[in-house]
């Protein structure tokens, strides 16, 4: 009977350890996804700002060209 409890304890311990490992992996993946999402947002904002500046610059050139003619 003692062997049964020992075996059951080992199996439960192994299962708990495996689940803890999965939880840690999921947490790490979630953290990485969050970092990637933040990076993606930063890049989107930077590209939008660059696009806006480019459009403003083009409009300025158009206005300047109209004034010169």
N, CA, C and O atoms as a GROMACS GRO file, in nm:
protein
  276
    1UNK      N    1   0.081  -0.119   0.000
    1UNK     CA    2   0.000   0.000   0.000
    1UNK      C    3   0.086   0.126   0.000
    1UNK      O    4   0.051   0.227  -0.061
    2UNK      N    5   0.200   0.120   0.069
    2UNK     CA    6   0.289   0.235   0.072
    2UNK      C    7   0.344   0.266  -0.066
    2UNK      O    8   0.363   0.382  -0.102
    3UNK      N    9   0.368   0.161  -0.145
    3UNK     CA   10   0.420   0.182  -0.280
    3UNK      C   11   0.316   0.255  -0.366
    3UNK      O   12   0.350   0.337  -0.451
    4UNK      N   13   0.190   0.222  -0.342
    4UNK     CA   14   0.083   0.289  -0.417
    4UNK      C   15   0.084   0.439  -0.389
    4UNK      O   16   0.075   0.520  -0.481
    5UNK      N   17   0.096   0.476  -0.260
    5UNK     CA   18   0.098   0.617  -0.223
    5UNK      C   19   0.222   0.686  -0.278
    5UNK      O   20   0.217   0.801  -0.322
    6UNK      N   21   0.333   0.616  -0.275
    6UNK     CA   22   0.457   0.671  -0.329
    6UNK      C   23   0.443   0.693  -0.479
    6UNK      O   24   0.481   0.798  -0.531
    7UNK      N   25   0.390   0.593  -0.547
    7UNK     CA   26   0.370   0.604  -0.691
    7UNK      C   27   0.271   0.716  -0.723
    7UNK      O   28   0.294   0.795  -0.815
    8UNK      N   29   0.163   0.722  -0.648
    8UNK     CA   30   0.062   0.827  -0.670
    8UNK      C   31   0.123   0.965  -0.647
    8UNK      O   32   0.096   1.059  -0.722
    9UNK      N   33   0.205   0.978  -0.544
    9UNK     CA   34   0.271   1.105  -0.514
    9UNK      C   35   0.366   1.144  -0.627
    9UNK      O   36   0.370   1.260  -0.668
   10UNK      N   37   0.442   1.047  -0.677
   10UNK     CA   38   0.534   1.074  -0.787
   10UNK      C   39   0.458   1.117  -0.913
   10UNK      O   40   0.499   1.211  -0.981
   11UNK      N   41   0.350   1.047  -0.943
   11UNK     CA   42   0.270   1.081  -1.062
   11UNK      C   43   0.211   1.221  -1.048
   11UNK      O   44   0.216   1.301  -1.141
   12UNK      N   45   0.153   1.249  -0.931
   12UNK     CA   46   0.096   1.382  -0.910
   12UNK      C   47   0.203   1.491  -0.914
   12UNK      O   48   0.181   1.599  -0.969
   13UNK      N   49   0.318   1.462  -0.857
   13UNK     CA   50   0.428   1.557  -0.860
   13UNK      C   51   0.475   1.584  -1.002
   13UNK      O   52   0.501   1.698  -1.040
   14UNK      N   53   0.486   1.477  -1.080
   14UNK     CA   54   0.526   1.492  -1.220
   14UNK      C   55   0.423   1.574  -1.297
   14UNK      O   56   0.458   1.664  -1.374
   15UNK      N   57   0.294   1.543  -1.275
   15UNK     CA   58   0.187   1.615  -1.342
   15UNK      C   59   0.190   1.763  -1.305
   15UNK      O   60   0.178   1.850  -1.391
   16UNK      N   61   0.206   1.791  -1.176
   16UNK     CA   62   0.210   1.930  -1.130
   16UNK      C   63   0.330   2.003  -1.190
   16UNK      O   64   0.319   2.118  -1.231
   17UNK      N   65   0.444   1.936  -1.194
   17UNK     CA   66   0.563   1.997  -1.254
   17UNK      C   67   0.544   2.025  -1.402
   17UNK      O   68   0.585   2.130  -1.451
   18UNK      N   69   0.482   1.932  -1.472
   18UNK     CA   70   0.457   1.952  -1.616
   18UNK      C   71   0.360   2.067  -1.637
   18UNK      O   72   0.379   2.148  -1.729
   19UNK      N   73   0.258   2.076  -1.555
   19UNK     CA   74   0.162   2.186  -1.569
   19UNK      C   75   0.227   2.320  -1.537
   19UNK      O   76   0.200   2.419  -1.605
   20UNK      N   77   0.312   2.324  -1.437
   20UNK     CA   78   0.382   2.447  -1.402
   20UNK      C   79   0.470   2.491  -1.519
   20UNK      O   80   0.478   2.610  -1.550
   21UNK      N   81   0.536   2.396  -1.581
   21UNK     CA   82   0.619   2.427  -1.698
   21UNK      C   83   0.534   2.486  -1.810
   21UNK      O   84   0.574   2.583  -1.873
   22UNK      N   85   0.417   2.428  -1.835
   22UNK     CA   86   0.327   2.481  -1.938
   22UNK      C   87   0.279   2.621  -1.905
   22UNK      O   88   0.269   2.707  -1.992
   23UNK      N   89   0.249   2.643  -1.778
   23UNK     CA   90   0.203   2.776  -1.735
   23UNK      C   91   0.314   2.878  -1.757
   23UNK      O   92   0.288   2.988  -1.806
   24UNK      N   93   0.437   2.842  -1.722
   24UNK     CA   94   0.549   2.934  -1.742
   24UNK      C   95   0.570   2.964  -1.890
   24UNK      O   96   0.597   3.078  -1.927
   25UNK      N   97   0.558   2.862  -1.975
   25UNK     CA   98   0.574   2.882  -2.120
   25UNK      C   99   0.465   2.973  -2.174
   25UNK      O  100   0.493   3.062  -2.254
   26UNK      N  101   0.342   2.952  -2.130
   26UNK     CA  102   0.231   3.036  -2.176
   26UNK      C  103   0.251   3.180  -2.131
   26UNK      O  104   0.224   3.274  -2.206
   27UNK      N  105   0.297   3.197  -2.008
   27UNK     CA  106   0.322   3.332  -1.958
   27UNK      C  107   0.432   3.400  -2.038
   27UNK      O  108   0.423   3.518  -2.069
   28UNK      N  109   0.536   3.325  -2.070
   28UNK     CA  110   0.646   3.380  -2.149
   28UNK      C  111   0.597   3.417  -2.288
   28UNK      O  112   0.630   3.524  -2.340
   29UNK      N  113   0.518   3.329  -2.350
   29UNK     CA  114   0.462   3.359  -2.482
   29UNK      C  115   0.374   3.482  -2.478
   29UNK      O  116   0.376   3.564  -2.569
   30UNK      N  117   0.294   3.494  -2.371
   30UNK     CA  118   0.206   3.610  -2.357
   30UNK      C  119   0.289   3.737  -2.343
   30UNK      O  120   0.256   3.839  -2.404
   31UNK      N  121   0.396   3.731  -2.265
   31UNK     CA  122   0.482   3.848  -2.248
   31UNK      C  123   0.548   3.885  -2.381
   31UNK      O  124   0.558   4.003  -2.414
   32UNK      N  125   0.592   3.786  -2.456
   32UNK     CA  126   0.653   3.813  -2.586
   32UNK      C  127   0.551   3.872  -2.682
   32UNK      O  128   0.582   3.963  -2.758
   33UNK      N  129   0.429   3.819  -2.679
   33UNK     CA  130   0.324   3.873  -2.766
   33UNK      C  131   0.292   4.017  -2.729
   33UNK      O  132   0.267   4.100  -2.816
   34UNK      N  133   0.292   4.046  -2.600
   34UNK     CA  134   0.266   4.182  -2.555
   34UNK      C  135   0.376   4.276  -2.603
   34UNK      O  136   0.348   4.386  -2.649
   35UNK      N  137   0.501   4.232  -2.592
   35UNK     CA  138   0.612   4.314  -2.640
   35UNK      C  139   0.602   4.337  -2.790
   35UNK      O  140   0.625   4.448  -2.837
   36UNK      N  141   0.568   4.232  -2.864
   36UNK     CA  142   0.553   4.247  -3.009
   36UNK      C  143   0.438   4.341  -3.043
   36UNK      O  144   0.447   4.420  -3.137
   37UNK      N  145   0.330   4.331  -2.968
   37UNK     CA  146   0.216   4.419  -2.991
   37UNK      C  147   0.254   4.565  -2.964
   37UNK      O  148   0.215   4.654  -3.040
   38UNK      N  149   0.328   4.588  -2.857
   38UNK     CA  150   0.372   4.724  -2.826
   38UNK      C  151   0.466   4.776  -2.933
   38UNK      O  152   0.458   4.893  -2.972
   39UNK      N  153   0.555   4.691  -2.981
   39UNK     CA  154   0.646   4.730  -3.088
   39UNK      C  155   0.568   4.762  -3.215
   39UNK      O  156   0.597   4.860  -3.284
   40UNK      N  157   0.470   4.680  -3.246
   40UNK     CA  158   0.386   4.702  -3.364
   40UNK      C  159   0.313   4.835  -3.353
   40UNK      O  160   0.305   4.909  -3.451
   41UNK      N  161   0.260   4.866  -3.236
   41UNK     CA  162   0.190   4.994  -3.216
   41UNK      C  163   0.285   5.111  -3.232
   41UNK      O  164   0.249   5.212  -3.293
   42UNK      N  165   0.405   5.099  -3.178
   42UNK     CA  166   0.504   5.206  -3.191
   42UNK      C  167   0.541   5.230  -3.336
   42UNK      O  168   0.552   5.344  -3.381
   43UNK      N  169   0.562   5.121  -3.410
   43UNK     CA  170   0.596   5.134  -3.551
   43UNK      C  171   0.481   5.195  -3.630
   43UNK      O  172   0.503   5.278  -3.718
   44UNK      N  173   0.360   5.156  -3.599
   44UNK     CA  174   0.243   5.212  -3.668
   44UNK      C  175   0.233   5.362  -3.643
   44UNK      O  176   0.207   5.440  -3.736
   45UNK      N  177   0.253   5.403  -3.520
   45UNK     CA  178   0.248   5.545  -3.486
   45UNK      C  179   0.359   5.622  -3.558
   45UNK      O  180   0.336   5.732  -3.609
   46UNK      N  181   0.478   5.565  -3.560
   46UNK     CA  182   0.590   5.632  -3.627
   46UNK      C  183   0.565   5.645  -3.777
   46UNK      O  184   0.592   5.749  -3.836
   47UNK      N  185   0.512   5.540  -3.838
   47UNK     CA  186   0.483   5.546  -3.981
   47UNK      C  187   0.371   5.646  -4.011
   47UNK      O  188   0.377   5.718  -4.110
   48UNK      N  189   0.271   5.650  -3.926
   48UNK     CA  190   0.162   5.746  -3.946
   48UNK      C  191   0.213   5.890  -3.934
   48UNK      O  192   0.175   5.977  -4.012
   49UNK      N  193   0.300   5.913  -3.837
   49UNK     CA  194   0.358   6.046  -3.819
   49UNK      C  195   0.444   6.084  -3.938
   49UNK      O  196   0.438   6.197  -3.987
   50UNK      N  197   0.525   5.989  -3.986
   50UNK     CA  198   0.610   6.014  -4.103
   50UNK      C  199   0.524   6.043  -4.225
   50UNK      O  200   0.556   6.133  -4.304
   51UNK      N  201   0.416   5.969  -4.242
   51UNK     CA  202   0.324   5.990  -4.354
   51UNK      C  203   0.262   6.129  -4.348
   51UNK      O  204   0.251   6.198  -4.449
   52UNK      N  205   0.221   6.169  -4.229
   52UNK     CA  206   0.160   6.301  -4.212
   52UNK      C  207   0.261   6.411  -4.244
   52UNK      O  208   0.227   6.508  -4.313
   53UNK      N  209   0.383   6.397  -4.196
   53UNK     CA  210   0.486   6.497  -4.226
   53UNK      C  211   0.515   6.504  -4.375
   53UNK      O  212   0.536   6.613  -4.430
   54UNK      N  213   0.518   6.390  -4.441
   54UNK     CA  214   0.542   6.387  -4.585
   54UNK      C  215   0.430   6.457  -4.660
   54UNK      O  216   0.455   6.533  -4.753
   55UNK      N  217   0.306   6.431  -4.619
   55UNK     CA  218   0.193   6.497  -4.684
   55UNK      C  219   0.197   6.648  -4.664
   55UNK      O  220   0.170   6.724  -4.756
   56UNK      N  221   0.229   6.691  -4.542
   56UNK     CA  222   0.240   6.834  -4.515
   56UNK      C  223   0.350   6.898  -4.599
   56UNK      O  224   0.333   7.009  -4.650
   57UNK      N  225   0.460   6.828  -4.614
   57UNK     CA  226   0.571   6.879  -4.694
   57UNK      C  227   0.530   6.891  -4.841
   57UNK      O  228   0.564   6.989  -4.907
   58UNK      N  229   0.459   6.791  -4.892
   58UNK     CA  230   0.412   6.795  -5.030
   58UNK      C  231   0.314   6.910  -5.051
   58UNK      O  232   0.321   6.980  -5.152
   59UNK      N  233   0.224   6.932  -4.956
   59UNK     CA  234   0.130   7.043  -4.967
   59UNK      C  235   0.203   7.177  -4.966
   59UNK      O  236   0.165   7.269  -5.038
   60UNK      N  237   0.305   7.188  -4.885
   60UNK     CA  238   0.384   7.310  -4.880
   60UNK      C  239   0.452   7.335  -5.015
   60UNK      O  240   0.455   7.449  -5.062
   61UNK      N  241   0.506   7.231  -5.076
   61UNK     CA  242   0.568   7.246  -5.208
   61UNK      C  243   0.466   7.287  -5.313
   61UNK      O  244   0.495   7.370  -5.399
   62UNK      N  245   0.346   7.231  -5.305
   62UNK     CA  246   0.240   7.266  -5.401
   62UNK      C  247   0.200   7.413  -5.384
   62UNK      O  248   0.185   7.485  -5.482
   63UNK      N  249   0.184   7.456  -5.259
   63UNK     CA  250   0.148   7.596  -5.233
   63UNK      C  251   0.259   7.690  -5.279
   63UNK      O  252   0.231   7.795  -5.336
   64UNK      N  253   0.383   7.652  -5.255
   64UNK     CA  254   0.496   7.734  -5.298
   64UNK      C  255   0.501   7.742  -5.450
   64UNK      O  256   0.527   7.850  -5.505
   65UNK      N  257   0.477   7.633  -5.517
   65UNK     CA  258   0.478   7.631  -5.664
   65UNK      C  259   0.366   7.719  -5.719
   65UNK      O  260   0.386   7.787  -5.820
   66UNK      N  261   0.250   7.718  -5.657
   66UNK     CA  262   0.138   7.801  -5.702
   66UNK      C  263   0.170   7.949  -5.684
   66UNK      O  264   0.135   8.032  -5.768
   67UNK      N  265   0.237   7.982  -5.573
   67UNK     CA  266   0.272   8.122  -5.548
   67UNK      C  267   0.376   8.171  -5.648
   67UNK      O  268   0.375   8.289  -5.684
   68UNK      N  269   0.465   8.085  -5.691
   68UNK     CA  270   0.571   8.124  -5.784
   68UNK      C  271   0.518   8.145  -5.925
   68UNK      O  272   0.578   8.217  -6.004
   69UNK      N  273   0.406   8.083  -5.958
   69UNK     CA  274   0.353   8.097  -6.095
   69UNK      C  275   0.257   8.210  -6.109
   69UNK      O  276   0.205   8.234  -6.218
   0.00000   0.00000   0.00000
